[in-house]
């Protein structure tokens, strides 16, 4: 079952509630959450409409020893979040149909608590991430090490 508000007292809860503000600190942890024990075998959802990018990111996840599920668009990403219950989501901002921002908004409305890393080639990524209510983002092109570092922070260090 996908964690929802109140289901756990820990984690890197990056998809934020309505006003985009982080919850108040808990035990001094900056994002208001206690760090969770690391998942032993994390599953990462990769959502990107570009086949080559998506396949490359899945390969990176597999090389790190993690599981990956992939989605070609926003609708498929939402379906995969509900079915695969990933530990983190890496999602492109601009996709045909439902955009990454719309997926994030839907996750927030449904109270799904999962770390989200927004990726895009857009130069205004910081503003886009802020508007989407996420604080983890990468500007394309990015390196393998950058992706793995952001995912490790999201999964094991309770934030980005």
mmCIF file of C-alpha atoms in Angstrom:
data_model
loop_
_atom_site.group_PDB
_atom_site.id
_atom_site.type_symbol
_atom_site.label_atom_id
_atom_site.label_comp_id
_atom_site.label_asym_id
_atom_site.label_seq_id
_atom_site.Cartn_x
_atom_site.Cartn_y
_atom_site.Cartn_z
ATOM 1 C CA UNK A 1 0.000 0.000 0.000
ATOM 2 C CA UNK A 2 1.305 3.438 -0.912
ATOM 3 C CA UNK A 3 2.013 5.568 2.175
ATOM 4 C CA UNK A 4 -0.508 8.346 2.717
ATOM 5 C CA UNK A 5 -0.786 11.154 5.251
ATOM 6 C CA UNK A 6 -0.350 9.799 8.751
ATOM 7 C CA UNK A 7 0.646 6.294 7.638
ATOM 8 C CA UNK A 8 4.257 6.733 8.701
ATOM 9 C CA UNK A 9 6.248 9.058 10.859
ATOM 10 C CA UNK A 10 9.329 9.131 8.710
ATOM 11 C CA UNK A 11 10.603 9.633 5.189
ATOM 12 C CA UNK A 12 11.576 12.100 2.547
ATOM 13 C CA UNK A 13 8.146 13.529 1.924
ATOM 14 C CA UNK A 14 8.902 15.800 -0.966
ATOM 15 C CA UNK A 15 5.455 16.086 -2.527
ATOM 16 C CA UNK A 16 4.038 18.764 -0.287
ATOM 17 C CA UNK A 17 0.540 19.711 0.738
ATOM 18 C CA UNK A 18 -1.475 22.513 -0.857
ATOM 19 C CA UNK A 19 0.535 25.597 0.061
ATOM 20 C CA UNK A 20 3.885 24.025 -0.894
ATOM 21 C CA UNK A 21 5.406 24.564 2.536
ATOM 22 C CA UNK A 22 7.305 21.845 4.325
ATOM 23 C CA UNK A 23 5.776 20.435 7.508
ATOM 24 C CA UNK A 24 7.165 21.693 10.834
ATOM 25 C CA UNK A 25 10.412 20.111 12.036
ATOM 26 C CA UNK A 26 10.244 16.805 13.907
ATOM 27 C CA UNK A 27 13.138 15.987 16.209
ATOM 28 C CA UNK A 28 15.169 18.692 14.487
ATOM 29 C CA UNK A 29 14.905 17.090 11.058
ATOM 30 C CA UNK A 30 14.642 19.929 8.529
ATOM 31 C CA UNK A 31 11.798 18.557 6.403
ATOM 32 C CA UNK A 32 9.665 17.690 9.416
ATOM 33 C CA UNK A 33 10.109 13.946 9.088
ATOM 34 C CA UNK A 34 12.245 11.370 10.801
ATOM 35 C CA UNK A 35 14.563 9.473 8.464
ATOM 36 C CA UNK A 36 13.169 6.053 7.523
ATOM 37 C CA UNK A 37 15.251 2.945 7.551
ATOM 38 C CA UNK A 38 16.564 2.527 4.007
ATOM 39 C CA UNK A 39 14.541 0.248 1.757
ATOM 40 C CA UNK A 40 16.479 -2.972 1.256
ATOM 41 C CA UNK A 41 15.505 -3.288 -2.374
ATOM 42 C CA UNK A 42 14.189 0.074 -3.633
ATOM 43 C CA UNK A 43 11.976 0.402 -6.661
ATOM 44 C CA UNK A 44 12.281 3.598 -8.676
ATOM 45 C CA UNK A 45 9.674 4.769 -11.178
ATOM 46 C CA UNK A 46 11.154 6.443 -14.256
ATOM 47 C CA UNK A 47 8.658 8.542 -16.250
ATOM 48 C CA UNK A 48 9.863 10.169 -19.462
ATOM 49 C CA UNK A 49 8.334 10.309 -22.920
ATOM 50 C CA UNK A 50 11.745 10.061 -24.626
ATOM 51 C CA UNK A 51 12.454 6.351 -25.137
ATOM 52 C CA UNK A 52 16.243 6.773 -25.117
ATOM 53 C CA UNK A 53 16.254 8.859 -21.929
ATOM 54 C CA UNK A 54 13.833 6.513 -20.179
ATOM 55 C CA UNK A 55 15.824 3.405 -21.131
ATOM 56 C CA UNK A 56 19.114 5.041 -20.077
ATOM 57 C CA UNK A 57 17.689 5.988 -16.690
ATOM 58 C CA UNK A 58 16.307 2.474 -16.179
ATOM 59 C CA UNK A 59 19.780 1.098 -16.994
ATOM 60 C CA UNK A 60 21.345 3.431 -14.426
ATOM 61 C CA UNK A 61 18.871 2.265 -11.780
ATOM 62 C CA UNK A 62 19.593 -1.388 -12.574
ATOM 63 C CA UNK A 63 23.351 -0.754 -12.488
ATOM 64 C CA UNK A 64 22.918 0.700 -8.991
ATOM 65 C CA UNK A 65 21.337 -2.627 -8.001
ATOM 66 C CA UNK A 66 17.827 -1.245 -7.679
ATOM 67 C CA UNK A 67 14.559 -2.136 -9.375
ATOM 68 C CA UNK A 68 13.043 0.154 -11.992
ATOM 69 C CA UNK A 69 9.605 0.490 -13.487
ATOM 70 C CA UNK A 70 9.045 2.759 -16.457
ATOM 71 C CA UNK A 71 6.271 4.966 -17.778
ATOM 72 C CA UNK A 72 5.996 6.769 -21.128
ATOM 73 C CA UNK A 73 3.585 9.476 -20.007
ATOM 74 C CA UNK A 74 1.817 10.963 -17.024
ATOM 75 C CA UNK A 75 -1.174 8.661 -17.092
ATOM 76 C CA UNK A 76 1.062 5.597 -17.123
ATOM 77 C CA UNK A 77 3.173 7.121 -14.335
ATOM 78 C CA UNK A 78 0.128 7.486 -12.088
ATOM 79 C CA UNK A 79 -0.905 3.930 -12.865
ATOM 80 C CA UNK A 80 2.594 2.662 -12.005
ATOM 81 C CA UNK A 81 2.688 4.605 -8.721
ATOM 82 C CA UNK A 82 -0.571 2.955 -7.724
ATOM 83 C CA UNK A 83 0.447 -0.542 -8.900
ATOM 84 C CA UNK A 84 4.201 -0.741 -8.198
ATOM 85 C CA UNK A 85 4.286 1.473 -5.086
ATOM 86 C CA UNK A 86 7.785 2.800 -5.865
ATOM 87 C CA UNK A 87 10.099 4.179 -3.205
ATOM 88 C CA UNK A 88 10.872 7.210 -5.425
ATOM 89 C CA UNK A 89 9.718 8.761 -8.704
ATOM 90 C CA UNK A 90 11.946 10.369 -11.319
ATOM 91 C CA UNK A 91 9.668 12.275 -13.690
ATOM 92 C CA UNK A 92 10.106 14.528 -16.697
ATOM 93 C CA UNK A 93 8.384 17.891 -16.427
ATOM 94 C CA UNK A 94 7.258 18.087 -20.052
ATOM 95 C CA UNK A 95 5.437 15.081 -21.454
ATOM 96 C CA UNK A 96 2.548 14.905 -23.910
ATOM 97 C CA UNK A 97 -0.870 14.527 -22.331
ATOM 98 C CA UNK A 98 -0.511 14.693 -18.568
ATOM 99 C CA UNK A 99 2.681 16.572 -17.668
ATOM 100 C CA UNK A 100 5.008 15.738 -14.816
ATOM 101 C CA UNK A 101 3.644 18.732 -12.912
ATOM 102 C CA UNK A 102 0.092 17.400 -13.300
ATOM 103 C CA UNK A 103 1.204 13.986 -12.029
ATOM 104 C CA UNK A 104 2.810 15.608 -8.990
ATOM 105 C CA UNK A 105 -0.341 17.657 -8.365
ATOM 106 C CA UNK A 106 -2.462 14.485 -8.555
ATOM 107 C CA UNK A 107 -0.143 12.649 -6.155
ATOM 108 C CA UNK A 108 -0.455 15.560 -3.725
ATOM 109 C CA UNK A 109 -4.268 15.593 -4.056
ATOM 110 C CA UNK A 110 -4.384 11.835 -3.419
ATOM 111 C CA UNK A 111 -2.050 12.255 -0.413
ATOM 112 C CA UNK A 112 0.508 9.845 -1.883
ATOM 113 C CA UNK A 113 3.781 10.317 -0.049
ATOM 114 C CA UNK A 114 6.699 9.452 -2.303
ATOM 115 C CA UNK A 115 9.956 11.302 -3.008
ATOM 116 C CA UNK A 116 9.772 12.949 -6.438
ATOM 117 C CA UNK A 117 12.760 14.048 -8.502
ATOM 118 C CA UNK A 118 11.761 16.372 -11.324
ATOM 119 C CA UNK A 119 13.892 16.278 -14.478
ATOM 120 C CA UNK A 120 13.769 18.630 -17.442
ATOM 121 C CA UNK A 121 15.888 20.363 -20.041
ATOM 122 C CA UNK A 122 14.125 23.652 -19.277
ATOM 123 C CA UNK A 123 16.471 26.340 -18.013
ATOM 124 C CA UNK A 124 13.889 27.564 -15.493
ATOM 125 C CA UNK A 125 13.897 24.236 -13.611
ATOM 126 C CA UNK A 126 14.178 25.787 -10.152
ATOM 127 C CA UNK A 127 11.026 27.823 -10.705
ATOM 128 C CA UNK A 128 9.222 24.850 -12.272
ATOM 129 C CA UNK A 129 10.187 22.623 -9.337
ATOM 130 C CA UNK A 130 9.045 25.222 -6.824
ATOM 131 C CA UNK A 131 5.711 25.633 -8.640
ATOM 132 C CA UNK A 132 5.270 21.844 -8.715
ATOM 133 C CA UNK A 133 5.982 21.613 -4.975
ATOM 134 C CA UNK A 134 9.178 19.550 -5.208
ATOM 135 C CA UNK A 135 12.652 20.384 -4.067
ATOM 136 C CA UNK A 136 14.573 17.615 -5.821
ATOM 137 C CA UNK A 137 15.346 18.301 -9.452
ATOM 138 C CA UNK A 138 17.936 17.682 -12.128
ATOM 139 C CA UNK A 139 18.489 19.644 -15.318
ATOM 140 C CA UNK A 140 19.097 17.542 -18.425
ATOM 141 C CA UNK A 141 21.676 16.523 -19.318
ATOM 142 C CA UNK A 142 22.833 15.190 -15.968
ATOM 143 C CA UNK A 143 25.311 12.491 -15.064
ATOM 144 C CA UNK A 144 24.846 9.061 -13.566
ATOM 145 C CA UNK A 145 26.524 10.159 -10.340
ATOM 146 C CA UNK A 146 24.186 13.132 -9.972
ATOM 147 C CA UNK A 147 21.072 10.967 -10.363
ATOM 148 C CA UNK A 148 22.302 8.327 -7.936
ATOM 149 C CA UNK A 149 23.304 10.994 -5.384
ATOM 150 C CA UNK A 150 19.875 12.656 -5.498
ATOM 151 C CA UNK A 151 18.101 9.298 -5.229
ATOM 152 C CA UNK A 152 20.278 8.254 -2.276
ATOM 153 C CA UNK A 153 19.445 11.511 -0.488
ATOM 154 C CA UNK A 154 15.749 11.004 -1.173
ATOM 155 C CA UNK A 155 15.729 7.340 -0.122
ATOM 156 C CA UNK A 156 18.185 7.184 2.760
ATOM 157 C CA UNK A 157 18.896 10.633 4.080
ATOM 158 C CA UNK A 158 15.340 11.851 4.329
ATOM 159 C CA UNK A 159 15.615 14.659 1.810
ATOM 160 C CA UNK A 160 17.441 16.390 -0.964
#
